[in-house]
Coordinates of C-alpha atoms (C1' of nucleotides) in Angstrom, one line a residue:
Chain A
M848 CA 12.9 6.8 -6.8
D849 CA 11.8 10.3 -6.3
P850 CA 8.0 10.5 -6.6
H851 CA 8.5 13.5 -8.8
L852 CA 10.4 11.5 -11.3
L853 CA 7.9 8.6 -10.9
T854 CA 5.0 11.0 -11.8
T855 CA 6.9 12.1 -14.9
F856 CA 7.6 8.5 -15.8
V857 CA 4.0 7.5 -15.5
T858 CA 2.9 10.5 -17.6
V859 CA 5.4 9.8 -20.3
A860 CA 4.4 6.1 -20.4
R861 CA 0.7 7.0 -20.6
R862 CA 1.1 9.6 -23.3
G863 CA 3.8 7.7 -25.2
S864 CA 5.7 10.9 -25.7
F865 CA 8.2 13.1 -23.9
S866 CA 6.9 16.3 -25.4
A867 CA 3.2 15.5 -24.6
A868 CA 4.1 14.7 -21.0
A869 CA 6.1 17.9 -20.9
A870 CA 3.0 19.9 -22.0
E871 CA 0.8 18.1 -19.5
L872 CA 3.1 18.6 -16.6
G873 CA 4.2 22.1 -17.5
Y874 CA 7.8 21.4 -18.1
T875 CA 10.0 21.6 -21.2
Q876 CA 10.8 18.5 -23.2
S877 CA 14.3 18.9 -22.1
A878 CA 13.4 18.7 -18.4
I879 CA 11.4 15.5 -19.0
S880 CA 14.2 14.0 -20.9
Q881 CA 16.6 14.7 -18.0
Q882 CA 14.1 13.4 -15.4
I883 CA 13.7 10.1 -17.2
A884 CA 17.5 9.9 -17.6
A885 CA 17.9 10.5 -13.9
L886 CA 15.4 7.8 -13.0
E887 CA 17.0 5.3 -15.4
A888 CA 20.5 6.2 -14.0
D889 CA 19.2 5.8 -10.4
L890 CA 17.9 2.3 -11.1
G891 CA 20.6 1.5 -13.6
L892 CA 18.0 0.2 -16.1
A893 CA 16.4 1.4 -19.3
L894 CA 12.8 2.1 -18.5
L895 CA 11.6 3.4 -21.8
S896 CA 12.5 2.5 -25.4
R897 CA 12.6 5.6 -27.6
R898 CA 11.1 5.9 -31.0
P899 CA 8.5 4.7 -30.4
V900 CA 8.4 5.7 -26.7
E901 CA 7.3 2.5 -24.9
P902 CA 8.0 1.0 -21.5
T903 CA 10.6 -1.8 -21.4
P904 CA 9.9 -4.9 -19.4
A905 CA 11.5 -3.2 -16.4
G906 CA 9.5 -0.1 -17.1
R907 CA 6.3 -2.1 -17.2
R908 CA 7.2 -3.6 -13.8
L909 CA 7.8 -0.1 -12.4
L910 CA 4.5 1.1 -13.8
E911 CA 2.6 -1.5 -11.8
H912 CA 4.1 -0.2 -8.6
A913 CA 4.1 3.5 -9.5
G914 CA 0.4 4.1 -9.7
P915 CA -0.6 2.7 -6.3
L916 CA 2.5 4.2 -4.7
L917 CA 1.7 7.7 -5.9
L918 CA -2.0 7.2 -4.9
R919 CA -0.9 6.3 -1.4
L920 CA 1.4 9.3 -1.2
R921 CA -1.4 11.7 -2.2
A922 CA -3.7 9.8 0.2
A923 CA -1.4 10.2 3.1
R924 CA -1.0 13.9 2.5
A925 CA -4.7 14.4 2.1
D926 CA -5.4 12.4 5.2
V927 CA -3.0 14.3 7.4
L928 CA -4.3 17.7 6.1
R929 CA -7.9 16.6 6.5
A930 CA -7.4 15.4 10.0
A931 CA -5.8 18.7 11.0
A932 CA -8.5 20.8 9.3
G933 CA -11.1 19.4 11.6
P934 CA -14.6 18.1 10.9
R935 CA -16.4 19.3 7.8
H936 CA -20.1 20.1 7.9
R937 CA -20.8 18.9 4.4
L938 CA -20.0 15.2 4.0
R939 CA -19.0 13.8 0.7
L940 CA -20.1 10.3 -0.1
A941 CA -18.6 8.5 -3.1
A942 CA -20.7 5.5 -4.3
T943 CA -21.0 3.2 -7.2
P944 CA -24.5 3.3 -8.7
L945 CA -25.7 -0.1 -7.5
A946 CA -24.3 0.5 -4.0
V947 CA -27.1 2.9 -3.4
N948 CA -29.9 0.3 -3.1
A949 CA -33.1 0.6 -1.1
A950 CA -31.5 -0.4 2.2
V951 CA -28.6 2.1 1.9
A952 CA -30.9 4.9 0.7
G953 CA -33.2 4.2 3.6
R954 CA -30.4 4.3 6.2
L955 CA -29.1 7.5 4.7
A956 CA -32.6 9.0 5.1
R957 CA -32.6 7.7 8.7
A958 CA -29.3 9.4 9.4
R959 CA -30.4 12.6 7.9
A960 CA -33.6 12.5 9.9
A961 CA -31.7 12.0 13.1
Q962 CA -29.3 14.8 12.2
P963 CA -31.2 17.5 10.4
R964 CA -28.1 19.7 10.0
L965 CA -26.3 17.0 8.1
D966 CA -25.4 18.1 4.6
V967 CA -24.5 15.3 2.2
T968 CA -23.1 15.4 -1.3
L969 CA -23.5 12.0 -3.1
V970 CA -21.0 11.5 -5.9
S971 CA -21.5 8.7 -8.3
C972 CA -18.3 7.0 -9.5
G973 CA -16.8 3.8 -10.7
R974 CA -15.7 0.9 -8.5
E975 CA -11.9 1.7 -8.7
Q976 CA -12.5 5.3 -8.0
V977 CA -14.4 4.8 -4.7
G978 CA -11.2 3.7 -2.9
A979 CA -9.1 6.4 -4.5
L980 CA -11.5 9.2 -3.6
V981 CA -11.8 8.1 0.0
A982 CA -8.0 7.6 0.3
E983 CA -7.3 11.0 -1.0
G984 CA -9.9 12.6 1.2
E985 CA -12.0 13.7 -1.7
A986 CA -14.8 11.7 -0.1
D987 CA -15.4 11.1 3.6
L988 CA -17.2 7.8 3.0
G989 CA -17.3 5.4 0.1
L990 CA -19.8 2.8 -0.9
A991 CA -18.8 0.1 -3.3
D992 CA -20.7 -2.9 -4.6
G993 CA -19.7 -6.1 -6.1
I994 CA -20.3 -9.8 -6.4
A995 CA -18.9 -12.1 -3.7
A996 CA -19.6 -15.3 -1.9
P997 CA -21.8 -14.8 1.1
S998 CA -19.9 -13.1 4.0
D999 CA -16.8 -12.8 1.9
P1000 CA -15.3 -9.3 1.4
L1001 CA -15.2 -7.7 -1.9
R1002 CA -11.8 -7.7 -3.6
L1003 CA -11.3 -4.0 -4.0
P1004 CA -8.0 -2.6 -5.1
D1005 CA -5.8 -1.6 -2.2
T1006 CA -5.5 2.1 -1.9
G1007 CA -4.2 2.5 1.6
P1008 CA -5.1 2.0 5.2
M1009 CA -8.9 1.9 5.1
T1010 CA -11.7 0.3 7.0
T1011 CA -14.3 -1.7 5.1
V1012 CA -17.5 -2.7 6.6
A1013 CA -20.2 -4.8 5.0
V1014 CA -23.4 -2.8 4.6
S1015 CA -25.8 -5.1 2.8
E1016 CA -25.9 -8.5 1.0
E1017 CA -28.7 -9.3 -1.3
E1018 CA -29.7 -12.1 -3.6
L1019 CA -28.4 -12.1 -7.1
V1020 CA -30.6 -12.9 -10.1
V1021 CA -29.8 -13.7 -13.7
A1022 CA -31.3 -11.0 -15.8
L1023 CA -32.6 -12.4 -19.1
P1024 CA -35.1 -11.4 -21.8
A1025 CA -38.6 -12.7 -21.3
G1026 CA -38.4 -14.9 -24.3
H1027 CA -35.3 -16.7 -23.3
P1028 CA -35.5 -20.5 -23.1
V1029 CA -34.8 -20.6 -19.3
A1030 CA -36.8 -17.5 -18.4
G1031 CA -39.5 -19.6 -16.8
R1032 CA -37.3 -21.5 -14.4
T1033 CA -37.5 -20.7 -10.7
A1034 CA -33.8 -20.9 -10.2
L1035 CA -30.6 -21.2 -12.3
R1036 CA -27.2 -22.7 -12.0
L1037 CA -24.3 -20.6 -13.4
D1038 CA -22.7 -23.7 -14.9
D1039 CA -25.8 -24.3 -17.1
L1040 CA -25.1 -20.9 -18.6
V1041 CA -21.4 -21.0 -19.4
D1042 CA -22.2 -21.1 -23.1
A1043 CA -24.9 -18.5 -23.1
R1044 CA -24.3 -15.0 -24.5
W1045 CA -23.2 -12.7 -21.6
L1046 CA -22.8 -8.9 -21.3
Q1047 CA -19.5 -7.7 -20.1
T1048 CA -20.3 -4.9 -17.6
E1049 CA -18.7 -3.2 -14.6
V1050 CA -21.4 -4.6 -12.3
C1051 CA -20.8 -8.2 -13.4
P1052 CA -17.3 -8.6 -14.9
L1053 CA -17.2 -12.0 -16.7
A1054 CA -13.6 -12.6 -15.5
R1055 CA -15.1 -12.8 -12.0
L1056 CA -17.7 -15.4 -13.1
R1057 CA -15.0 -17.5 -14.7
D1058 CA -13.1 -17.5 -11.4
L1059 CA -16.2 -18.7 -9.6
A1060 CA -17.8 -21.1 -12.0
G1061 CA -15.1 -22.2 -14.5
D1062 CA -14.2 -21.2 -18.0
G1063 CA -16.7 -20.1 -20.6
F1064 CA -19.0 -17.0 -20.4
P1065 CA -18.3 -15.6 -23.9
V1066 CA -18.6 -11.9 -24.2
A1067 CA -21.5 -10.9 -26.4
L1068 CA -21.4 -7.2 -25.8
E1069 CA -19.2 -5.0 -23.6
Y1070 CA -20.8 -2.1 -21.9
R1071 CA -18.5 0.5 -20.5
G1072 CA -20.6 2.5 -18.2
D1073 CA -22.5 2.1 -15.0
D1074 CA -26.0 2.8 -15.7
V1075 CA -28.3 0.0 -14.5
H1076 CA -31.2 1.1 -16.7
T1077 CA -29.0 0.8 -19.8
V1078 CA -27.9 -2.7 -18.8
I1079 CA -31.5 -3.8 -18.2
N1080 CA -32.5 -2.5 -21.6
L1081 CA -29.6 -4.3 -23.2
V1082 CA -30.7 -7.6 -21.6
A1083 CA -34.3 -7.0 -22.7
A1084 CA -33.1 -6.6 -26.2
G1085 CA -31.4 -9.9 -26.1
H1086 CA -27.8 -8.7 -26.3
G1087 CA -26.8 -11.1 -23.5
L1088 CA -27.3 -12.1 -19.9
T1089 CA -25.9 -10.6 -16.7
L1090 CA -26.2 -10.8 -13.0
L1091 CA -27.9 -8.1 -11.0
P1092 CA -29.1 -7.7 -7.5
A1093 CA -32.7 -8.8 -7.1
S1094 CA -33.8 -5.3 -6.2
A1095 CA -32.5 -3.7 -9.3
L1096 CA -35.1 -5.7 -11.3
S1097 CA -38.0 -5.0 -9.0
T1098 CA -38.0 -1.2 -8.9
G1099 CA -40.9 -0.7 -11.3
S1100 CA -38.9 0.9 -14.1
V1101 CA -38.0 -2.4 -15.5
P1102 CA -39.3 -3.1 -19.0
P1103 CA -41.7 -6.1 -18.9
A1104 CA -39.4 -7.8 -21.4
T1105 CA -36.8 -8.5 -18.7
R1106 CA -37.0 -11.3 -16.2
G1107 CA -34.8 -12.1 -13.2
V1108 CA -34.3 -15.7 -12.1
P1109 CA -32.6 -16.4 -8.8
L1110 CA -29.2 -17.8 -8.9
A1111 CA -29.0 -21.2 -7.1
W1112 CA -25.3 -22.0 -7.7
P1113 CA -22.7 -20.9 -6.9
R1114 CA -23.9 -19.2 -3.7
L1115 CA -23.2 -15.6 -4.6
V1116 CA -24.6 -12.3 -3.2
H1117 CA -24.5 -8.7 -4.3
R1118 CA -22.6 -7.1 -1.5
V1119 CA -22.2 -3.4 -0.6
E1120 CA -19.3 -2.2 1.5
L1121 CA -18.7 1.0 3.3
L1122 CA -15.1 2.3 3.0
H1123 CA -13.6 5.0 5.2
G1124 CA -10.3 6.1 6.6
A1125 CA -9.9 7.0 10.2
L1126 CA -12.9 9.1 11.1
P1127 CA -12.8 11.9 13.6
P1128 CA -15.8 11.6 16.0
G1129 CA -18.6 13.6 14.6
S1130 CA -21.1 13.5 11.9
A1131 CA -19.0 11.3 9.6
A1132 CA -18.6 8.7 12.2
D1133 CA -22.3 8.9 13.1
L1134 CA -23.3 8.4 9.4
A1135 CA -20.9 5.5 9.0
R1136 CA -22.5 3.9 12.1
T1137 CA -26.0 4.3 10.7
L1138 CA -25.1 3.1 7.3
S1139 CA -23.5 -0.1 8.6
S1140 CA -26.1 -0.9 11.3
Chain B
M1333 CA 6.1 14.9 1.0
D1334 CA 9.5 13.9 -0.2
P1335 CA 10.3 10.3 0.9
H1336 CA 13.7 11.6 2.0
L1337 CA 12.0 14.0 4.5
L1338 CA 9.6 11.3 5.5
T1339 CA 12.4 9.0 6.4
T1340 CA 14.0 11.7 8.5
F1341 CA 10.7 12.4 10.2
V1342 CA 10.1 8.7 11.0
T1343 CA 13.7 8.5 12.4
V1344 CA 13.3 11.6 14.6
A1345 CA 10.0 10.4 15.9
R1346 CA 11.4 7.0 16.7
R1347 CA 14.5 8.2 18.4
G1348 CA 12.8 11.2 20.1
S1349 CA 15.7 13.4 19.2
F1350 CA 17.0 15.4 16.3
S1351 CA 20.6 14.8 17.2
A1352 CA 20.1 11.1 17.6
A1353 CA 18.4 10.9 14.2
A1354 CA 21.2 13.0 12.7
A1355 CA 23.8 10.5 14.0
E1356 CA 21.7 7.5 12.7
L1357 CA 21.2 9.0 9.3
G1358 CA 24.7 10.5 8.8
Y1359 CA 23.6 14.2 8.8
T1360 CA 24.3 17.1 11.1
Q1361 CA 21.6 18.1 13.6
S1362 CA 21.2 21.3 11.5
A1363 CA 20.3 19.4 8.4
I1364 CA 17.7 17.3 10.3
S1365 CA 16.2 20.5 11.8
Q1366 CA 16.0 22.0 8.3
Q1367 CA 14.4 18.9 6.9
I1368 CA 11.8 18.7 9.5
A1369 CA 11.1 22.4 9.1
A1370 CA 10.7 21.8 5.3
L1371 CA 8.3 19.0 5.9
E1372 CA 6.2 21.0 8.3
A1373 CA 6.3 24.0 6.0
D1374 CA 5.2 21.8 3.1
L1375 CA 2.2 20.5 5.0
G1376 CA 1.6 23.7 6.9
L1377 CA 1.4 21.8 10.1
A1378 CA 3.5 21.2 13.2
L1379 CA 4.4 17.6 13.2
L1380 CA 6.7 17.5 16.2
S1381 CA 6.6 19.2 19.5
R1382 CA 10.0 20.1 20.7
R1383 CA 11.4 19.6 24.2
P1384 CA 10.5 16.9 24.5
V1385 CA 10.5 15.8 20.9
E1386 CA 7.2 14.1 20.4
P1387 CA 4.8 13.8 17.4
T1388 CA 1.8 16.1 17.5
P1389 CA -1.6 14.6 16.6
A1390 CA -1.0 15.4 13.0
G1391 CA 2.5 13.9 13.3
R1392 CA 1.1 10.7 14.6
R1393 CA -1.3 10.6 11.7
L1394 CA 1.5 11.0 9.3
L1395 CA 3.6 8.3 11.0
E1396 CA 0.8 5.8 10.4
H1397 CA 1.2 6.4 6.7
A1398 CA 4.9 6.9 6.5
G1399 CA 6.0 3.4 7.5
P1400 CA 4.0 1.5 4.9
L1401 CA 4.6 4.1 2.3
L1402 CA 8.4 3.9 2.6
L1403 CA 8.2 0.1 2.7
R1404 CA 6.3 0.1 -0.5
L1405 CA 8.8 2.4 -2.1
R1406 CA 11.7 0.2 -1.2
A1407 CA 9.7 -2.8 -2.3
A1408 CA 9.0 -1.3 -5.7
R1409 CA 12.6 -0.5 -6.2
A1410 CA 13.8 -3.9 -5.1
D1411 CA 11.2 -5.6 -7.2
V1412 CA 12.1 -3.8 -10.4
L1413 CA 15.8 -4.4 -9.8
R1414 CA 15.2 -8.0 -9.0
A1415 CA 13.1 -8.6 -12.1
A1416 CA 15.8 -7.1 -14.2
A1417 CA 18.6 -9.1 -12.6
G1418 CA 17.0 -12.3 -13.7
P1419 CA 16.6 -15.5 -11.8
R1420 CA 18.8 -16.4 -8.8
H1421 CA 20.1 -19.8 -8.2
R1422 CA 20.0 -19.5 -4.4
L1423 CA 16.5 -19.0 -3.2
R1424 CA 15.9 -17.2 0.1
L1425 CA 12.9 -18.3 2.1
A1426 CA 11.7 -16.2 5.0
A1427 CA 9.5 -18.1 7.5
T1428 CA 8.1 -17.7 11.0
P1429 CA 9.1 -20.6 13.2
L1430 CA 5.8 -22.3 13.4
A1431 CA 5.3 -22.0 9.6
V1432 CA 7.9 -24.7 9.1
N1433 CA 5.8 -27.6 10.3
A1434 CA 6.1 -31.2 9.2
A1435 CA 4.0 -30.7 6.1
V1436 CA 5.9 -27.7 4.9
A1437 CA 9.3 -29.3 5.7
G1438 CA 8.2 -32.4 3.8
R1439 CA 7.2 -30.4 0.7
L1440 CA 10.4 -28.5 0.8
A1441 CA 12.3 -31.8 0.9
R1442 CA 10.2 -33.0 -2.0
A1443 CA 11.0 -29.9 -4.0
R1444 CA 14.7 -30.3 -3.3
A1445 CA 14.7 -33.9 -4.3
A1446 CA 13.0 -33.0 -7.6
Q1447 CA 15.5 -30.2 -8.2
P1448 CA 18.8 -31.3 -6.8
R1449 CA 20.5 -28.1 -8.0
L1450 CA 18.2 -26.0 -5.9
D1451 CA 20.0 -24.0 -3.2
V1452 CA 17.8 -22.7 -0.4
T1453 CA 18.5 -20.4 2.5
L1454 CA 15.8 -20.5 5.2
V1455 CA 15.7 -17.3 7.3
S1456 CA 13.7 -17.4 10.5
C1457 CA 11.9 -14.1 11.3
G1458 CA 8.9 -12.6 13.0
R1459 CA 5.4 -12.4 11.5
E1460 CA 5.6 -8.8 10.5
Q1461 CA 8.9 -9.2 8.9
V1462 CA 7.9 -11.9 6.5
G1463 CA 5.9 -9.6 4.3
A1464 CA 8.5 -6.8 4.5
L1465 CA 11.3 -9.2 3.5
V1466 CA 9.3 -10.5 0.5
A1467 CA 8.2 -7.1 -0.5
E1468 CA 11.7 -5.8 -0.5
G1469 CA 13.0 -8.8 -2.4
E1470 CA 15.3 -9.8 0.5
A1471 CA 13.4 -13.1 0.4
D1472 CA 11.9 -14.8 -2.7
L1473 CA 9.2 -16.6 -0.8
G1474 CA 7.7 -16.1 2.6
L1475 CA 5.9 -18.4 5.0
A1476 CA 3.8 -17.0 7.7
D1477 CA 1.6 -18.7 10.3
G1478 CA -1.2 -17.6 12.4
I1479 CA -4.6 -18.4 13.9
A1480 CA -7.7 -18.0 11.7
A1481 CA -11.1 -19.5 11.1
P1482 CA -11.1 -22.4 8.8
S1483 CA -10.5 -21.3 5.1
D1484 CA -10.1 -17.7 6.2
P1485 CA -7.0 -15.9 5.2
L1486 CA -4.5 -14.6 7.8
R1487 CA -4.7 -10.9 8.5
L1488 CA -1.1 -10.0 7.6
P1489 CA -0.1 -6.3 7.4
D1490 CA -0.3 -5.0 3.9
T1491 CA 3.1 -4.6 2.4
G1492 CA 2.4 -4.2 -1.3
P1493 CA 1.2 -6.2 -4.2
M1494 CA 1.7 -9.8 -3.2
T1495 CA 0.2 -13.2 -3.7
T1496 CA -0.8 -15.2 -0.7
V1497 CA -1.7 -18.9 -1.0
A1498 CA -2.8 -21.2 1.8
V1499 CA -0.2 -23.9 2.5
S1500 CA -1.6 -25.8 5.4
E1501 CA -4.3 -25.8 8.0
E1502 CA -4.0 -27.8 11.2
E1503 CA -6.0 -28.4 14.3
L1504 CA -5.3 -26.1 17.3
V1505 CA -4.9 -27.4 20.8
V1506 CA -4.9 -25.6 24.1
A1507 CA -1.5 -26.2 25.7
L1508 CA -1.7 -26.7 29.4
P1509 CA 0.3 -28.2 32.2
A1510 CA -0.5 -31.9 33.1
G1511 CA -1.8 -30.9 36.5
H1512 CA -4.3 -28.4 35.2
P1513 CA -8.0 -29.0 36.2
V1514 CA -9.1 -29.4 32.6
A1515 CA -6.1 -31.3 31.4
G1516 CA -8.0 -34.6 31.2
R1517 CA -10.8 -33.3 29.0
T1518 CA -11.0 -34.5 25.4
A1519 CA -12.0 -31.1 24.0
L1520 CA -12.2 -27.5 25.3
R1521 CA -14.3 -24.5 24.6
L1522 CA -12.4 -21.2 24.6
D1523 CA -15.2 -19.4 26.4
D1524 CA -14.7 -21.8 29.3
L1525 CA -11.2 -20.5 29.6
V1526 CA -11.7 -16.7 29.4
D1527 CA -10.7 -16.3 33.1
A1528 CA -7.8 -18.7 33.0
R1529 CA -4.2 -17.4 33.0
W1530 CA -2.9 -17.0 29.5
L1531 CA 0.5 -16.4 27.9
Q1532 CA 0.8 -13.5 25.6
T1533 CA 2.9 -14.7 22.7
E1534 CA 3.5 -13.9 19.1
V1535 CA 2.0 -17.3 18.1
C1536 CA -1.2 -16.7 20.0
P1537 CA -1.8 -13.0 20.6
L1538 CA -4.5 -12.6 23.2
A1539 CA -6.0 -9.6 21.4
R1540 CA -6.8 -12.1 18.6
L1541 CA -8.6 -14.4 21.0
R1542 CA -10.7 -11.6 22.4
D1543 CA -11.8 -10.7 18.9
L1544 CA -12.9 -14.3 18.4
A1545 CA -14.3 -15.3 21.7
G1546 CA -15.1 -12.2 23.7
D1547 CA -13.4 -10.2 26.4
G1548 CA -11.3 -11.7 29.1
F1549 CA -8.0 -13.7 28.6
P1550 CA -6.0 -11.9 31.2
V1551 CA -2.2 -11.7 30.5
A1552 CA -0.3 -13.9 33.0
L1553 CA 3.1 -13.6 31.3
E1554 CA 4.2 -12.0 28.1
Y1555 CA 6.8 -13.8 26.0
R1556 CA 8.5 -11.7 23.4
G1557 CA 10.2 -14.2 21.1
D1558 CA 9.3 -16.9 18.8
D1559 CA 10.8 -20.1 20.2
V1560 CA 8.2 -22.8 20.5
H1561 CA 10.2 -24.9 22.9
T1562 CA 10.4 -22.0 25.3
V1563 CA 6.6 -21.5 25.1
I1564 CA 6.0 -25.1 25.8
N1565 CA 8.3 -25.0 28.9
L1566 CA 6.5 -21.9 30.1
V1567 CA 3.2 -23.7 29.8
A1568 CA 4.5 -26.8 31.6
A1569 CA 5.7 -24.6 34.4
G1570 CA 2.2 -23.3 34.9
H1571 CA 2.8 -19.7 33.7
G1572 CA -0.3 -19.8 31.6
L1573 CA -2.2 -21.4 28.7
T1574 CA -1.7 -20.8 25.0
L1575 CA -2.9 -22.2 21.7
L1576 CA -0.5 -24.2 19.6
P1577 CA -0.9 -26.2 16.4
A1578 CA -1.4 -29.9 17.4
S1579 CA 1.8 -31.0 15.7
A1580 CA 3.9 -28.6 17.9
L1581 CA 2.9 -30.7 20.9
S1582 CA 3.6 -34.1 19.3
T1583 CA 7.2 -33.9 18.2
G1584 CA 8.7 -35.9 21.0
S1585 CA 10.7 -33.1 22.5
V1586 CA 7.7 -32.0 24.6
P1587 CA 8.2 -32.3 28.3
P1588 CA 5.7 -34.8 29.7
A1589 CA 4.3 -32.1 31.9
T1590 CA 2.5 -30.5 29.0
R1591 CA -0.8 -31.6 27.5
G1592 CA -2.6 -30.5 24.4
V1593 CA -6.4 -30.6 24.4
P1594 CA -8.2 -30.0 21.1
L1595 CA -10.1 -26.8 20.8
A1596 CA -13.8 -27.5 20.1
W1597 CA -15.0 -23.9 19.9
P1598 CA -14.7 -21.5 18.2
R1599 CA -13.6 -23.4 15.1
L1600 CA -10.1 -22.2 14.6
V1601 CA -7.1 -23.6 12.8
H1602 CA -3.4 -22.9 12.7
R1603 CA -2.9 -21.7 9.1
V1604 CA 0.3 -21.3 7.1
E1605 CA 0.4 -19.1 4.1
L1606 CA 2.9 -18.7 1.3
L1607 CA 3.7 -15.1 0.3
H1608 CA 5.4 -14.1 -2.9
G1609 CA 5.6 -11.3 -5.4
A1610 CA 5.5 -11.8 -9.1
L1611 CA 7.7 -14.8 -9.7
P1612 CA 9.7 -15.2 -12.9
P1613 CA 9.2 -18.7 -14.3
G1614 CA 12.0 -20.8 -12.8
S1615 CA 13.0 -22.5 -9.6
A1616 CA 11.2 -20.0 -7.4
A1617 CA 7.9 -20.6 -9.2
D1618 CA 8.5 -24.3 -9.0
L1619 CA 9.2 -24.2 -5.3
A1620 CA 6.1 -22.1 -4.7
R1621 CA 4.0 -24.6 -6.6
T1622 CA 5.4 -27.6 -4.7
L1623 CA 4.9 -25.8 -1.3
S1624 CA 1.3 -24.9 -2.0
S1625 CA 0.3 -28.3 -3.6
Chain C
dT833 C1' 13.1 17.9 -43.8
dC834 C1' 10.4 17.6 -39.9
dG835 C1' 9.4 16.0 -35.6
dT836 C1' 11.4 14.2 -31.5
dC837 C1' 14.7 13.0 -28.1
dT838 C1' 19.5 14.2 -26.2
dT839 C1' 23.2 17.0 -24.8
dA840 C1' 25.7 21.4 -23.4
dC841 C1' 25.6 25.2 -20.7
dG842 C1' 24.2 28.9 -17.6
dA843 C1' 21.0 30.8 -14.1
dG844 C1' 18.5 29.9 -10.2
dA845 C1' 17.0 27.2 -6.3
dA846 C1' 17.6 23.8 -2.9
dG847 C1' 20.3 21.3 0.5
dC848 C1' 24.0 20.6 3.6
dG849 C1' 27.7 21.9 6.9
dT850 C1' 29.8 25.3 10.0
dA851 C1' 29.1 28.3 13.5
dA852 C1' 26.6 31.2 16.3
dG853 C1' 22.1 32.0 18.8
dA854 C1' 18.1 30.8 21.6
dA855 C1' 15.4 28.1 24.6
dT856 C1' 14.7 24.6 28.1
dT857 C1' 16.3 21.7 31.9
Chain D
dA1234 C1' 25.9 25.4 32.7
dA1235 C1' 24.8 21.9 29.7
dT1236 C1' 22.1 20.1 26.2
dT1237 C1' 19.4 20.6 22.3
dC1238 C1' 17.0 22.8 18.7
dT1239 C1' 17.0 27.0 15.5
dT1240 C1' 18.9 30.4 12.5
dA1241 C1' 22.4 32.7 9.5
dC1242 C1' 25.5 32.2 5.9
dG1243 C1' 28.4 30.3 2.4
dC1244 C1' 29.4 26.6 -0.5
dT1245 C1' 28.1 22.8 -3.3
dT1246 C1' 24.9 20.3 -5.9
dC1247 C1' 20.8 19.8 -8.3
dT1248 C1' 17.3 21.1 -11.6
dC1249 C1' 15.4 23.6 -15.0
dG1250 C1' 15.2 26.4 -19.4
dT1251 C1' 17.4 27.8 -23.7
dA1252 C1' 19.6 26.4 -27.5
dA1253 C1' 22.1 23.5 -30.3
dG1254 C1' 22.9 18.7 -31.8
dA1255 C1' 21.7 13.9 -33.1
dC1256 C1' 18.7 10.5 -34.7
dG1257 C1' 14.7 8.5 -37.3
dA1258 C1' 10.7 8.6 -40.2

DNA sequence: TCGTCTTACGAGAAGCGTAAGAATT
DNA sequence: AATTCTTACGCTTCTCGTAAGACGA
């Protein structure tokens, strides 16, 4: 179970080809073949079927472990090196788009006012990447958003030893086009909308809603991306409904064709969490304190 | 960051000696020395100070990562092998002593009645070990107990991809000797007892209480072990107070010198959780279903 | 027949043990 | 002086690349 071999295995499985993996990793096909053979011999199992190259059931099982395992390995290495390198002057902050709401932006401004010499790079990324970037030390702090019950933590993929602190919780609204039959209501229940047309987005994954409010929630349109403005326009055009934090619909740039109606049941909030590894005392720790205060 | 070298590093750090680690791992001192040198060269950092052999700050940082990392590696290997080996007929159940309460024992009996061919081995172990045993496939199912707020999950150390299901929640009582000033009360608040003498036990770690009810809770006596009967006798003898699930004090074998007074604040319960990895359909999945029903 | 994976073989690197050296107590 | 870690050196093992072979499409 050498990580080296594991990396090769993951690459071969992803590319579906020994030769493609060889090219990607800078080896010859022969070396890849031998590495896979060594891994299979070590476990005593066939991990890949050849022609076509596809993981066997055992291989699929191993793949589920291999990704997080290799991530943690890189994270450990990066963390040790980073801790030894000492504090950086330019902080990197990885954040999902909706995590940077008014409250967070305000606190960030407060921190920068208190520490004028603080340089910050804000990197926008997807929800799964926040944890990985922080774990690997690519980012000093991470901000992730999601939908959760009040005071409940987000269920973020585990990427290693990491501290998560709640930063903000905010009311959720159902975003719908102005002409929608229920657009005039003052509050909505999710179970009244199980048969409505819904957008499948990263902000509001429908699988999450089915967990919380029962089956249903047919997918009208899937949006792969994380631009809030795009989502709002899709809603306005009647492609489907979605949940958004209230503030996302009250920033002025919203087309008048979109309405937001507060969600009365289930009790859900839009939650933002701050992620970080062990922070050396210094500007990163100060910023973390300000952001979570 | 070869896991091989990581294992050596962990062993050297634990034993505080290259030669002792060599003996434990079956290498020569020379090989250990070379392995540590290779790891340090790879990271470009000194991980151990010599004479005496102690981890440097960077080494301590690495140690925090290495243990969980190696555990996950073993767990992944075991999981893949176990999945490929197919279902076992003898199930192994790892459980902390207090996790096997009347409810759990009853459900286990029910499962065995429904499946007469079900062979079960019940292995008693500590709270940290449950997760490790399940992760490594040494146990098919795990039962862990602990103190938590109602409906809150236990904070168990992360040992890999694992499902945890609540099995039972039960009232907590303050166990105290019959002659104790507050033994006659019908309910107690924890903050009235911050200055009392407390036992430090695995069932009721005082650090946990300080988290929940503020500072205080001086350690009168520390008991390293997990025998409930022993704890009860220590309480009866006036060594200190502790929290126990109500049923542990109503099983008949309790010395009459011990009283249990319900805990009124904070709202805490004794919770038992079932841990398991991905279960192949079969007797293990059936048992898990019965235990958590 | 072509593309792709496997196998054979040799060169180089890596890892371990023996044994001698160095440093600390 | 004794203990313990480090270094030097040779041997073995491992791993990779080249090249030829086998297997399917």
